Structures are given as structure tokens and as C-alpha cells.
XYZ file of C-alpha atoms in Angstrom:
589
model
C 12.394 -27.051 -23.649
C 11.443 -30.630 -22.761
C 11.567 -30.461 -19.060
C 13.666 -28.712 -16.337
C 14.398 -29.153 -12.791
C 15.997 -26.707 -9.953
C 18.788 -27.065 -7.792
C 18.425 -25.369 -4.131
C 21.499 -22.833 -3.544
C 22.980 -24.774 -0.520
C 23.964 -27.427 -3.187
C 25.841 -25.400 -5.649
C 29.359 -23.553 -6.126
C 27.950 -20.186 -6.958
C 25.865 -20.422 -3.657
C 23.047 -18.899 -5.687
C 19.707 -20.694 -7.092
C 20.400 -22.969 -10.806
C 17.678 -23.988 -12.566
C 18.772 -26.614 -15.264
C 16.908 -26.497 -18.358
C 16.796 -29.807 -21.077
C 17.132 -28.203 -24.565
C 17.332 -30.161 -27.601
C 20.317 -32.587 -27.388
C 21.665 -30.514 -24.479
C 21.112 -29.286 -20.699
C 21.378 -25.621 -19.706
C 22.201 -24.450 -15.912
C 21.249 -21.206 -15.770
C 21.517 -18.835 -12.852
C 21.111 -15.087 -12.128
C 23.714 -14.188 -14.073
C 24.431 -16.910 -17.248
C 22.824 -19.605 -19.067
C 26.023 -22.509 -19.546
C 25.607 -25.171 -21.669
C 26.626 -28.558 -20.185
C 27.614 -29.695 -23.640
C 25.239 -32.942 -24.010
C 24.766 -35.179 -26.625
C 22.506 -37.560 -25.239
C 19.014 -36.048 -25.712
C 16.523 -35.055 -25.969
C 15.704 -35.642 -22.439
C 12.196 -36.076 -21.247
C 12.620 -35.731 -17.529
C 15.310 -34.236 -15.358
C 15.492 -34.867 -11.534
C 17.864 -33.522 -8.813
C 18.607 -35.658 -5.756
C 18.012 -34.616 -2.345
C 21.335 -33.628 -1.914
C 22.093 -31.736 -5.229
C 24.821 -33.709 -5.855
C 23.309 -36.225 -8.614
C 20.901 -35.433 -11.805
C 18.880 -38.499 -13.184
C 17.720 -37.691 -17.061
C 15.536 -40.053 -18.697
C 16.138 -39.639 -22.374
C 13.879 -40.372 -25.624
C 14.916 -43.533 -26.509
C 13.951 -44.906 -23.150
C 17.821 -44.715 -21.174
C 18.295 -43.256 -17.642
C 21.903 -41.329 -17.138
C 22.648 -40.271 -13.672
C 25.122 -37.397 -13.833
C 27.347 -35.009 -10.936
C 25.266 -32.118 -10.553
C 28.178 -30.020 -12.105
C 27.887 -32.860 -15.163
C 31.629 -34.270 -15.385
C 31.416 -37.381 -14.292
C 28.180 -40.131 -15.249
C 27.463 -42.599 -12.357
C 24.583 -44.928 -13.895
C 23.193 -45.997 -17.069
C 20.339 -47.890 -17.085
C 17.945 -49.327 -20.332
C 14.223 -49.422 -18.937
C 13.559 -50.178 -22.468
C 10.299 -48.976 -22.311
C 8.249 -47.508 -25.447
C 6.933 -44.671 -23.979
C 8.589 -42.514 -21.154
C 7.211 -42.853 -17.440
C 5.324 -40.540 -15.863
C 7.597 -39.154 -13.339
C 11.108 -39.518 -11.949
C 12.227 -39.528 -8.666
C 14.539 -40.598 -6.274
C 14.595 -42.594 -3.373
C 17.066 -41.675 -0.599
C 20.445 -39.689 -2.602
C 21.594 -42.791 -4.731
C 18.619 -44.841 -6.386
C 16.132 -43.428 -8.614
C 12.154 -44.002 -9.164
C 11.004 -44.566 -12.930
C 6.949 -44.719 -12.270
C 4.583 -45.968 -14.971
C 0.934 -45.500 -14.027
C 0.959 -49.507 -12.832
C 4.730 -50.146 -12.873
C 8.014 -48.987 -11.036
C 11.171 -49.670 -11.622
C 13.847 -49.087 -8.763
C 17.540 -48.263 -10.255
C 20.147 -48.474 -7.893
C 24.108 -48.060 -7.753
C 25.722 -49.869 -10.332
C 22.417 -49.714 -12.664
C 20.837 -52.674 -11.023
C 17.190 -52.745 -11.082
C 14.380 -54.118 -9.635
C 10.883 -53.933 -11.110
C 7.364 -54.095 -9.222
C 3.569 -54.097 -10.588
C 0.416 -53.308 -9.295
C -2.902 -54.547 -10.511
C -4.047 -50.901 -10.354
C -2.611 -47.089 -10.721
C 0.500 -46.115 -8.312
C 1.064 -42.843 -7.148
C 4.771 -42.221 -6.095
C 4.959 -39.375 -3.412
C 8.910 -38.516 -2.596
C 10.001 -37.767 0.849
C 13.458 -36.429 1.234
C 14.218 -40.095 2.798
C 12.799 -42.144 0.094
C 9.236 -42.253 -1.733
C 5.946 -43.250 -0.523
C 3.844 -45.754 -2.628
C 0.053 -45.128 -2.962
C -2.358 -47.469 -4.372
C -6.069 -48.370 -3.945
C -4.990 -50.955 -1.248
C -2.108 -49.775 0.618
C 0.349 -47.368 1.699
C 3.913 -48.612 1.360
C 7.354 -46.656 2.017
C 10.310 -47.384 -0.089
C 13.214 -46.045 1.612
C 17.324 -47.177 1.622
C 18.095 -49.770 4.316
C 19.730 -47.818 7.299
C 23.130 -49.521 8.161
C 22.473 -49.712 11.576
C 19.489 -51.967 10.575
C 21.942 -53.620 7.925
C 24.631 -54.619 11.029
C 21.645 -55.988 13.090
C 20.038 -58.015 10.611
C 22.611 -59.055 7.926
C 22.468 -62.540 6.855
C 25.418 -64.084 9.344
C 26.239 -61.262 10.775
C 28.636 -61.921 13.756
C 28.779 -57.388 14.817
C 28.035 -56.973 18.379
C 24.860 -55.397 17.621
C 23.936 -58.770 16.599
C 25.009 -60.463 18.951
C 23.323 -58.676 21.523
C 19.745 -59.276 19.881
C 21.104 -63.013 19.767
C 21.240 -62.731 23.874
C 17.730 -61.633 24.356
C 16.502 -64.695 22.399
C 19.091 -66.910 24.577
C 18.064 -64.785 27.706
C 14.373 -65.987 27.241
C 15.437 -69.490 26.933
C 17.444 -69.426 30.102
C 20.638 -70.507 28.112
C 23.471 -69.597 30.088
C 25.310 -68.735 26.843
C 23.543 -65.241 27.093
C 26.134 -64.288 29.204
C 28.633 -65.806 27.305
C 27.763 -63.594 24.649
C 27.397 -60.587 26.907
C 31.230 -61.286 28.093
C 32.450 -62.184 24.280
C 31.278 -58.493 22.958
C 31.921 -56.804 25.818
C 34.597 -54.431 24.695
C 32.384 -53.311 22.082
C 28.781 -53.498 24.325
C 28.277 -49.223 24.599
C 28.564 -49.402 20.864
C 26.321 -52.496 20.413
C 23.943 -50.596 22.701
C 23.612 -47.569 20.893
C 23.335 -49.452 17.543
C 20.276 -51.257 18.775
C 18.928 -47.508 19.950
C 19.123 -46.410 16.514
C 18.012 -49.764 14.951
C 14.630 -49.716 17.068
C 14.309 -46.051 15.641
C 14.339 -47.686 11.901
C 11.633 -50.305 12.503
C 8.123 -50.042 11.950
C 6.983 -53.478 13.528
C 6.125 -52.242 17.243
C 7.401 -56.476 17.549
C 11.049 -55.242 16.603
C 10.819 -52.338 18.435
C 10.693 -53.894 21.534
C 13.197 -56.989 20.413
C 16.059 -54.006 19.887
C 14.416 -52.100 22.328
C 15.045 -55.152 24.869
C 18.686 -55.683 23.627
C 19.657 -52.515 24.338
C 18.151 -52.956 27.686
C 19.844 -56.115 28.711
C 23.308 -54.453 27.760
C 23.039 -51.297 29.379
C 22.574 -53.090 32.162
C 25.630 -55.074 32.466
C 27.665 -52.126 31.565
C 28.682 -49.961 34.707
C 28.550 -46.383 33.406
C 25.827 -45.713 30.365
C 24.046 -42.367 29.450
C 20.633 -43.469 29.273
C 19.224 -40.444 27.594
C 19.407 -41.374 23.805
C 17.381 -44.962 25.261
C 14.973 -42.995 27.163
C 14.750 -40.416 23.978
C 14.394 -42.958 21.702
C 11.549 -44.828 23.705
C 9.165 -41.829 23.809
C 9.843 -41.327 20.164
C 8.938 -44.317 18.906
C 5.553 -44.137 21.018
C 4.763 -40.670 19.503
C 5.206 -42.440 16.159
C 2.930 -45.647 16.528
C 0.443 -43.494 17.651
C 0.486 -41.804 14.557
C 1.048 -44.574 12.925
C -2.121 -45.992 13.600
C -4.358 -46.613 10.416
C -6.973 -44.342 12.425
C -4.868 -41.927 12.177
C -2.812 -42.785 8.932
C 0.217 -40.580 9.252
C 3.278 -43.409 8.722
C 6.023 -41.322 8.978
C 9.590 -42.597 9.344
C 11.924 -41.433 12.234
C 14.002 -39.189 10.272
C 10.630 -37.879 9.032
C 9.617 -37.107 12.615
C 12.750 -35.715 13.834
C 12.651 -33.351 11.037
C 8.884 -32.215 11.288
C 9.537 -31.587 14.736
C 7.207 -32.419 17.777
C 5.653 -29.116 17.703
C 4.386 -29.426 13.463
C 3.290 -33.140 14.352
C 0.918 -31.617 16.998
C -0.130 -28.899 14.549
C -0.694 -31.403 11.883
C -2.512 -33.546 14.369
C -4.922 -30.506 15.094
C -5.272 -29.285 11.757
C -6.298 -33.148 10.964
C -9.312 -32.967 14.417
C -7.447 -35.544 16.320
C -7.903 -33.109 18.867
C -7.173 -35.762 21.395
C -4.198 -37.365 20.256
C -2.983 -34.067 19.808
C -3.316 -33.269 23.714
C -1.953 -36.665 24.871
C 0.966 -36.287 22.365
C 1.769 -32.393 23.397
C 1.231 -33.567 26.997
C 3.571 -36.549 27.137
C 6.287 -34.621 25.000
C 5.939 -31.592 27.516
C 4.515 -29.584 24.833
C 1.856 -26.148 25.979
C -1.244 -27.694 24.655
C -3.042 -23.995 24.695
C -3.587 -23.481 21.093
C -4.818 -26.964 20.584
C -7.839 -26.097 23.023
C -7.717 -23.191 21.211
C -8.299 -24.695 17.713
C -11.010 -26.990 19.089
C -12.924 -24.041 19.969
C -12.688 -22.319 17.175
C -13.438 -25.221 15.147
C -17.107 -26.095 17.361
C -18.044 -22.116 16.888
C -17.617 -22.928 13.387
C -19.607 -26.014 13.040
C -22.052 -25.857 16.366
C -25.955 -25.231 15.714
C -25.961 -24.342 19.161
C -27.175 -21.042 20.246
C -25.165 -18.575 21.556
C -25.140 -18.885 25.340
C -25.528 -22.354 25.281
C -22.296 -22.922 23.194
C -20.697 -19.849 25.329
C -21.228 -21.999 28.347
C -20.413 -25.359 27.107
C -16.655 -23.667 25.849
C -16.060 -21.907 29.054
C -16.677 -25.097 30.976
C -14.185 -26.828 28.744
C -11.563 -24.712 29.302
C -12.004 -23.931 32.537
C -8.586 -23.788 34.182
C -6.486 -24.140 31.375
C -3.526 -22.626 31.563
C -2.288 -19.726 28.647
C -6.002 -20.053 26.786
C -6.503 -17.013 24.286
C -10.670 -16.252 24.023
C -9.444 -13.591 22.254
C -8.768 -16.083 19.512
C -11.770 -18.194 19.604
C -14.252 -14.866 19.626
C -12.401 -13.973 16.174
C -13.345 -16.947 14.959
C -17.360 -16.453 16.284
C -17.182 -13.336 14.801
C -16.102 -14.153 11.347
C -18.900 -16.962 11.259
C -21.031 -14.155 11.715
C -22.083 -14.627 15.417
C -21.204 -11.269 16.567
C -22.942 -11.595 20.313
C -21.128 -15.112 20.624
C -17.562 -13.272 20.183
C -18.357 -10.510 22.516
C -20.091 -12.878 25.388
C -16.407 -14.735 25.063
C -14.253 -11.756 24.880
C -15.613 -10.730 28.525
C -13.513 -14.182 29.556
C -10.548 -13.645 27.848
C -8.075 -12.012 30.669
C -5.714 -9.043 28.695
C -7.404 -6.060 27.915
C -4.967 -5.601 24.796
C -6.225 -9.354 23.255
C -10.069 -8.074 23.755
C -10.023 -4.143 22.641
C -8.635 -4.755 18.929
C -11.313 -7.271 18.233
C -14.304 -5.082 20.010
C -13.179 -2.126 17.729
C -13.430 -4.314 14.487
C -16.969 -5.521 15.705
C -17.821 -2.043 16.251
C -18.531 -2.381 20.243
C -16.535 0.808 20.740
C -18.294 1.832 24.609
C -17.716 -1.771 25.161
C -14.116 -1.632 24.115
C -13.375 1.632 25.720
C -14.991 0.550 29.107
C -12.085 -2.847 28.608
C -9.529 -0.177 28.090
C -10.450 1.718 31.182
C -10.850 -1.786 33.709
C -7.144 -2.539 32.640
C -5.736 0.746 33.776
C -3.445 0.578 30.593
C -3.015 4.519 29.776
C -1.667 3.646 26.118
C -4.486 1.280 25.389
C -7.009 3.845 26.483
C -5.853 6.397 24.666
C -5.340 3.312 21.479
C -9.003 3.370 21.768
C -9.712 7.251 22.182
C -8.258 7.846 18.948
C -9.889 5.180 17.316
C -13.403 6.433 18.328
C -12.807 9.749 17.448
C -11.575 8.980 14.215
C -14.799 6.898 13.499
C -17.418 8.983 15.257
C -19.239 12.678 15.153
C -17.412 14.991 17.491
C -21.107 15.427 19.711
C -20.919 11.333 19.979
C -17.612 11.110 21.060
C -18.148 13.872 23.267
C -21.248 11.916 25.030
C -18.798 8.629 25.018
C -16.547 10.386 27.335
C -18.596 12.472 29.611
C -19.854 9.246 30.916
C -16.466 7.934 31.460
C -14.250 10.101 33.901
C -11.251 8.681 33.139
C -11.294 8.680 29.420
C -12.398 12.649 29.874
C -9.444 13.213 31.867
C -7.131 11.808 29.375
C -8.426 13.322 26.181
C -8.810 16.988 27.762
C -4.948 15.931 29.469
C -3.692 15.131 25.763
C -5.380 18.519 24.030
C -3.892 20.690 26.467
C -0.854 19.487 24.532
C -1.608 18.796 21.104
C -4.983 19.843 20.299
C -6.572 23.428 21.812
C -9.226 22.893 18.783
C -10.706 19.860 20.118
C -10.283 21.168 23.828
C -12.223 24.101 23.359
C -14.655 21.973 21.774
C -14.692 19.844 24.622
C -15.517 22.677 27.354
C -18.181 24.190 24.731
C -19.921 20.852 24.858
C -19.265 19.780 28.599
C -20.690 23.482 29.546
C -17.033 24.976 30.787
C -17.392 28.629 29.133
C -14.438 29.812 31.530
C -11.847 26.984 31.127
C -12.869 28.076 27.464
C -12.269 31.326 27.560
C -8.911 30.307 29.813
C -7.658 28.070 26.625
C -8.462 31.139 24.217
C -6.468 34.113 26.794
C -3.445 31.471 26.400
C -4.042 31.575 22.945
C -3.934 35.355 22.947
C -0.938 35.620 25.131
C 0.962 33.690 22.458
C -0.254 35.668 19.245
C 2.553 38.114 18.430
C -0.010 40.301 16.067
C -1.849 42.777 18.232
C -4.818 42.481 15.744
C -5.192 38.659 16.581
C -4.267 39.154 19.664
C -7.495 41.465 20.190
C -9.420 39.172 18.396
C -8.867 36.477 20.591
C -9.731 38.278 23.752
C -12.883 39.173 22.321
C -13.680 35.424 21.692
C -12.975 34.957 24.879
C -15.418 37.470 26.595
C -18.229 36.437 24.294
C -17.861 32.730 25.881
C -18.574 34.269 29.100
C -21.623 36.744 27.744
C -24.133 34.724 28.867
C -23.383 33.408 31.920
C -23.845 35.002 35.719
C -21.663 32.811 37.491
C -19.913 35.548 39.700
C -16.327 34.324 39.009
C -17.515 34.529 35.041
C -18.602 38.059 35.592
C -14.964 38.927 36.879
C -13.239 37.155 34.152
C -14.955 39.171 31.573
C -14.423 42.196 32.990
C -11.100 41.498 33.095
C -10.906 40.572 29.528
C -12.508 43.948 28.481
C -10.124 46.040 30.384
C -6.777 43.826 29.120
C -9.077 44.858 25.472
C -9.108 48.047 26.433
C -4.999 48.472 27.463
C -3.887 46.994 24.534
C -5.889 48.947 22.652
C -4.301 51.862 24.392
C -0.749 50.310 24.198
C -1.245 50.195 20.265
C -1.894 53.714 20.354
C 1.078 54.650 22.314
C 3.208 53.020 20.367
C 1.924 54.355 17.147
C 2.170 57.993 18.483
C 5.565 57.527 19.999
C 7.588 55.234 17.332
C 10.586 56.700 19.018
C 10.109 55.589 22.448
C 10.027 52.438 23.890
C 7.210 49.620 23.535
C 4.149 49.798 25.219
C 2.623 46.457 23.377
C 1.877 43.616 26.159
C 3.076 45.935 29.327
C 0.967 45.440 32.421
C -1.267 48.561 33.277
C 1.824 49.262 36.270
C 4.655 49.047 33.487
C 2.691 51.128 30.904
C 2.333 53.836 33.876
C 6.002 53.502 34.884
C 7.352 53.962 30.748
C 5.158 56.904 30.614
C 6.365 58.737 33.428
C 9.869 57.617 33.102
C 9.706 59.010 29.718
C 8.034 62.270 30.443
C 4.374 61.651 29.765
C 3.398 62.430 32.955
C -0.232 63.728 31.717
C -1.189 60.592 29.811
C -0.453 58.654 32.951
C -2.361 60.479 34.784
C -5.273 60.110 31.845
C -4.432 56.150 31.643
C -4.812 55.653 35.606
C -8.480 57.933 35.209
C -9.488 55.640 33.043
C -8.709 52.375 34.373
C -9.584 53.203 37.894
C -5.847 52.850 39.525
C -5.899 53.183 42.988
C -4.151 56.285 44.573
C -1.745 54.488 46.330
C -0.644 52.153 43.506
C -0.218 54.977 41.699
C 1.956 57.258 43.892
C 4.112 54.437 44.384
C 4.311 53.534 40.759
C 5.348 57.549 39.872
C 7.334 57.721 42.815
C 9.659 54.653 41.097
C 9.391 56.275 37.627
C 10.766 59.886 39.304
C 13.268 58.288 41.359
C 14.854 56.434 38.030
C 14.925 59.395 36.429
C 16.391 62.190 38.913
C 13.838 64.117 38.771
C 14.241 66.192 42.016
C 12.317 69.081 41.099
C 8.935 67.018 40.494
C 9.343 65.249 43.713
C 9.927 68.259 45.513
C 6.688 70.036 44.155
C 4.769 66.690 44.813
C 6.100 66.729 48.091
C 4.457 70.190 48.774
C 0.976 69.142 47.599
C -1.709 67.670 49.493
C -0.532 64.609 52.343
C 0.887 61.777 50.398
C -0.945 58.622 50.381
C 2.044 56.084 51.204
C 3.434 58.337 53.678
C 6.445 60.177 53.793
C 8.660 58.330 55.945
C 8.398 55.342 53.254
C 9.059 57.857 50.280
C 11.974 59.822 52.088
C 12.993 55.947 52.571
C 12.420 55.026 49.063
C 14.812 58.308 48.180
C 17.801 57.099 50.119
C 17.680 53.226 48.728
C 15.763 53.612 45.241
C 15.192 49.832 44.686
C 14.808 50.468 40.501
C 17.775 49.556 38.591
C 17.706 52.536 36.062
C 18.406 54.470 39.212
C 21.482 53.420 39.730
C 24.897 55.307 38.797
């Protein structure tokens, strides 16, 4: 393989990348799928170049010939001898229909028809293509080779009699006073909104700010006879051609044509402008074109944290003052840049300007400022960035440090002990161990117990849960683990129950009432009565509790003897009451 060139997929039938190959005597187009031979016998060919719009190939070939070929190789276009010994150092083309041959102080230009023009230089050339001709760099100059527009061909033909011409022709009358201006003016005058518009376009073609304004003028005088005339491809075409002689300017030294511009865009000139320092060119330009000249500030910033020998506060200051006011400015972006220079107290004096808590937490968490990021979190009352940073800071520090992060903040406390209720009962009852909470401890562990279906964890968690409280003599604490024993102590007894009486019904996670109520319902009247000794039941609950149980079962012989024992402690109104409307279910028929 010799050389090889590729053609973009927008120019091809199979809509898919070709990549043409020079092989020998031949050319291969090869795609995802096949290599074809094109079936050549003109090689070997040295260089092969695809126009801008895929629709030509130039090949140079060994003995010194250039063949310009259709893309899909049926038909040849040019042949040209540069008759040259040894083969040029690129190929390239200028515009879609001549073609570059560069020797390191020679060019040759083919054009249609195989004409050719050739130019020297006393030194090397470098030939740069642009996708609207080539650019020419020597030691001494910059020039652009590109085709002649035809709008600039109708102005400025040799004896040209188009209205466009003419019309340039009146401003030159027009300054003389000649009266056949208007005589002009009146002969084109069917044709002036075209003559017009071809001046517009002209003035967009010219380099010379002097021709500029000649066409520029033209166009003017015209538009002015006419009536009716959209003025908006004028007034486009005015602020255009200002962006580009700024640029143009050999301080600046970016001569691009208009086609170049349009195609950059306004928005990539300004970025090029700013990647290049013309910092202010770049605001003037974004300002005139109505263009948000933010992240030009921006870059400037960044750039003089990167360069500055200033110290820190001094350089804080002088940036602050600069941007004082300006609208959309990120500091966010500017204290990533201090930071990766190393100047970690520079980015976090400018994060405390920057305005959105979500631009300055990510960075403080990179630089390891975690209270400080946390404390940013909090002042913007974002719930989702808090907890952004919560899990960040637990994931990077020891429990005991994260713990002493949060005590200090009421807010972030509130939210991580919210957010374990849920998710985490681990790191809540670590929480309320290490904030000094043994009873909303011991409350997290009863839930825990409530849900175990095993009695045997069940009564292990309860006992966790009274040796939180052991050593403390808060009153309420006291209570609590009482409590705990005696729910201990009942389930204990439940177990029992239901291991003695596998035929009855379950006595596992009753209340003290219900286990009572089964009992006597079922005919353990005894071990009730042992079950209320034990747990200290009031009289009264209990009478009421075995009057229910009786009741549901119809057991009118045991209320009868009851009834003759010693003066009942609810009364007997309420339990003849109770008789005539039992309010159990089970005791209804």
C-alpha cells in the first residue's frame, strides 16, 4: 500500500464509511463489509486525495501525472503532467474542483480542464486546506487561495454590464455628482433587489475593509431608492464583516474567510478568541454579537490563578472586584482551577462567593473541607444535597467522627436519625448510644423485638433492651425497664403455656388481659389465678376480665358460685348488666 485516503459516509451510496486504499497498479474501496477493486491500470499511485465534497479523487501517480476521478471511479475529469522527477509532498484541493500539488518551495494549482498555474517561493511553503480552499504559509506571509465566488465574479468581471455592476458604477458617479447615477439607478431598476443583495454577498467575499465599504455603499444607495427592502441580510452582513476584521487583525492573526466564520459559528470564534488570551476582544465580540460573556470572565480567572504570584487574599480580592456584578459567573469554576494549582485556601476563600450550594459542595468534598461543605449544604436548605453530603462523610469518616459532625449540626442530626428510622436501625442505635439516648435505644430495640417472629430472639432482644437502661435513674428509665422485665417475664410464661398445651390455642405475644381471658375461656381457671398472683393484676381488672371469659363460655354455674362469695369488686348491677348484653363475640348464638 502506497497511500490511502477516506471518504466521509454522507458522500457515498452505501451511506457507510470507505476508505480507498492505492495497491499496486490498482485502488481498493473498502468498507465494513468488502474490499472492491476499482480495476486501475494507472499506478502505482503515490498520493490519493478526496475532495471536500466526496465527489472527486485526485491520484498523483509514479511517473509524475495527476488523474482526477468520480469518487465511484467511472468517469476521469482531469489529466494533468506536472512532469516533475520526484512526487510532491502533499495533495490537496482547493475549493471541490482544483487541486494543490505542493513541493517544499513550489505549487502548482490544477484547475478544470487541466490548466495550471505554477507559483515559487524563495523559501519552504506549508499548504494548510480549509474546506473552502487552502491556506499558504511561508516565513513572510499568510496567503489564502480560495475559488473566486461568482457573486464577486458578476461585480468585478472585466466589462461586466450585470446590475450588480452597475450599481458599484453609481457610487463612483454618485461621488462625482454625475447625474448619470441616477440614470443608472433607473436603467437597472427592474433588477435593483437583486443587484442589492449581490453586493451584500460580494462585501462578504472581500478582505480589503476598502471594498467592503465600496459594495457595502452600493448596496446602500440601492436599497434606498427601492420602496420595500428587508434590510436584515445588510444589517447581518455589516456586523459580520466587523467581527471578521477584528480578527483579522495581524495582532490577532486569525484571517478567516466568511464561509469560514459562518461555519465556526460566533460562539467557537469567542472560544477560540479566549483560548488564544484575547480576553478582550473576546468580550467586545460576545458583547456586540449578543453573546453571555460569563465563561469568558470565567476563563480569565482561571487563567490569573494559574499564572498570579499573588498571595491568596490579595488575588481573592483583586478577582472578586473584577467580577463584581457580572451576571451568570461560576466561582465554582475558577476555585477548581485554584485548587488544582495547588492553592487549596484560594479555592475555598472563592467558593464562599460562588451563589449555588450544589456548584460549591462537590468541590469542598474533593478538597476534603467536609464541616465546611456540610455547613453549605445546610445554609441552602436543599434536603437532597444535605443528605448528598451525609453519605459522603460517613462513607469517608469513623462512625465517633461523624457522630461529633452532626451533634453540632441540628439539622443534619435530624435528617440522618429521620433516614435510619427507615433504612438503618444499626446506625440509629448507634446514634442514641453515642448522643446519650439509652431509652430511644432501648425504644428502637422493643420495635425490633415486636417484629422477631422467634420467641428466642424475641427474648433476646428485650433483654438488650433493659440492659441499655441498667444504669441509668432517670425515673421514666426506671419504668421502662420494669416494663421490659415483666413483658420478659410473660413471654416467658406464654412459651410455657403453649408448650404444655399444644392443643389449645396460642398464648405467644398475647397481652397479660388476653393470656388471662384464653385461660379461663379454656378452663384453666387456676393458672389464671397463679398468672394474675404473679404479675400483680389488680382485682378489678381481673373480675372483669373472668367475668368476659365466663360469660363467652356459658358457664352459669361458676358465675353463680362467684356470685355467692365475698362482695364483688365491679359491682353487681354492672355484672347482672354485663349478663343481659355480653359485649364478647364468642358469646353470641
Amino acid at each position: 500500500m502506497s497511500s490511502w485516503a477516506v471518504i466521509p459516509p454522507a458522500y457515498t451510496l452505501s451511506r457507510s464509511v470507505e476508505v480507498l486504499l492505492a495497491v499496486d497498479k490498482t485502488i481498493y474501496a473498502i468498507d465494513q463489509t468488502e474490499a472492491e477493486d476499482r480495476v486501475l491500470q494507472n499506478g502505482p499511485f503515490k498520493h490519493v486525495s478526496v475532495s471536500p465534497s466526496g465527489r472527486s479523487v485526485a491520484l498523483y501517480t509514479g511517473d509524475g501525472k495527476v488523474w482526477v476521478v468520480s469518487s465511484d471511479f467511472p468517469s476521469q475529469f482531469i489529466e494533468y503532467d506536472s512532469k516533475a522527477k520526484t512526487p510532491p509532498l502533499s495533495i490537496d484541493w482547493c475549493g471541490d474542483d482544483s487541486v494543490i500539488l505542493a513541493w517544499e518551495d513550489e505549487i502548482h494549482l490544477v484547475g478544470p480542464n487541466g490548466a495550471a498555474s505554477k507559483h515559487y517561493y524563495d523559501g519552504r511553503v506549508h499548504v494548510i486546506p480549509e474546506f473552502d480552499g487552502v491556506r499558504l504559509l511561508t516565513n513572510e506571509a499568510c496567503e489564502f487561495l480560495h475559488p473566486v465566488s461568482p457573486v464577486t465574479e458578476e461585480v468585478f468581471r472585466l466589462g461586466s454590464t450585470s446590475p450588480a455592476s452597475v450599481l458599484l458604477d453609481s457610487v463612483d458617479l454618485l461621488d462625482k455628482k454625475s447625474p448619470k447615477a441616477d440614470e443608472n439607478i433607473q436603467r437597472i431598476r427592474p433588477s435593483l433587489p437583486e443587484a442589492v443583495d449581490i453586493c451584500v454577498r460580494a462585501a462578504g467575499q472581500e478582505f480589503d475593509a476598502y471594498w467592503q465599504k465600496r459594495l457595502l455603499r452600493a448596496a446602500s444607495f440601492g436599497k434606498s431608492v427601492l420602496e420595500l427592502y428587508n434590510s436584515d441580510e445588510f444589517v447581518e452582513m455589516t456586523e459580520r464583516l466587523r467581527v471578521l476584521n477584528a480578527v483579522r487583525d495581524f495582532e490577532i492573526g486569525m484571517p478567516m474567510s466568511l464561509d469560514q466564520y459562518l461555519r465556526l459559528t460566533p460562539d467557537r470564534l469567542v472560544d477560540r478568541l479566549v483560548n488564544r488570551h484575547e480576553y478582550l476582544l473576546a468580550i467586545r465580540v460576545a458583547e456586540y454579537l449578543r453573546i453571555p460573556v460569563d465563561k469568558i470572565y470565567v476563563h480569565w480567572a482561571s487563567q490569573k490563578v494559574k499564572t498570579s504570584t499573588m498571595d491568596d487574599d490579595a488575588l481573592c480580592k483583586l478577582i472578586v472586584q473584577r467580577l463584581e456584578g457580572k451576571h451568570g459567573i461560576s466561582f465554582e469554576a475558577i476555585a477548581q482551577s485554584a485548587y488544582d494549582e495547588g492553592r487549596a485556601h484560594l479555592a475555598t476563600q472563592l467558593l464562599n462567593h460562588e451563589p449555588r450550594g450544589g456548584k460549591q459542595v462537590p468541590l469542598l468534598l474533593t478538597m476534603e473541607e467536609g464541616d465546611l461543605a456540610l455547613d453549605k449544604a445546610i445554609e441552602s436548605g436543599d434536603t437532597d444535597l444535605i443528605h448528598y453530603v451525609l453519605l459522603h462523610l460517613k462513607s469517608r469518616l469513623p462512625l465517633s467522627a461523624f457522630f461529633r459532625t452532626i451533634n453540632a449540626r441540628p439539622v443534619a442530626a435530624a435528617l440522618v436519625e429521620a433516614t435510619a428510622q427507615e433504612n438503618d436501625t444499626e446506625l440509629l442505635k448507634d446514634l442514641y448510644y453515642q448522643d446519650d439516648r439509652p431509652i430511644d435505644g432501648s425504644n428502637v430495640l422493643l420495635s425490633e423485638a415486636l417484629r422477631e417472629a422467634d420467641v428466642k430472639r424475641k427474648l433476646e432482644k428485650l433483654d438488650l433492651a433493659s440492659r441499655v437502661l441498667s444504669d441509668n435513674k432517670d425515673p421514666a428509665a426506671v419504668f421502662q425497664q420494669r416494663s421490659i422485665a415483666e413483658a420478659s417475664q410473660l413471654l416467658k410464661v406464654q412459651e410455657a403455656l403453649d408448650k404444655e398445651l399444644s392443643d389449645g390455642p396460642e398464648f405467644v405475644n398475647l397481652s397479660l388481659n388476653e393470656t388471662v381471658y384464653r385461660l379461663i375461656l379454656s378452663g384453666y381457671g387456676k393458672r389464671a389465678q397463679k398468672i394474675r398472683s404473679d404479675f400483680k393484676m389488680s382485682e378489678t381488672t381481673y373480675w372483669w376480665i373472668r367475668l368476659r371469659a365466663l360469660v363467652a363460655k356459658r358457664d352459669w354455674g361458676e358465675l353463680e358460685e362467684i356470685s355467692k362469695a365475698k362482695k364483688s369488686p365491679i359491682g353487681w348491677e354492672v355484672s347482672l348488666l354485663t349478663l343481659s348484653f355480653p359485649f364478647d363475640s364468642d358469646s353470641q348464638d
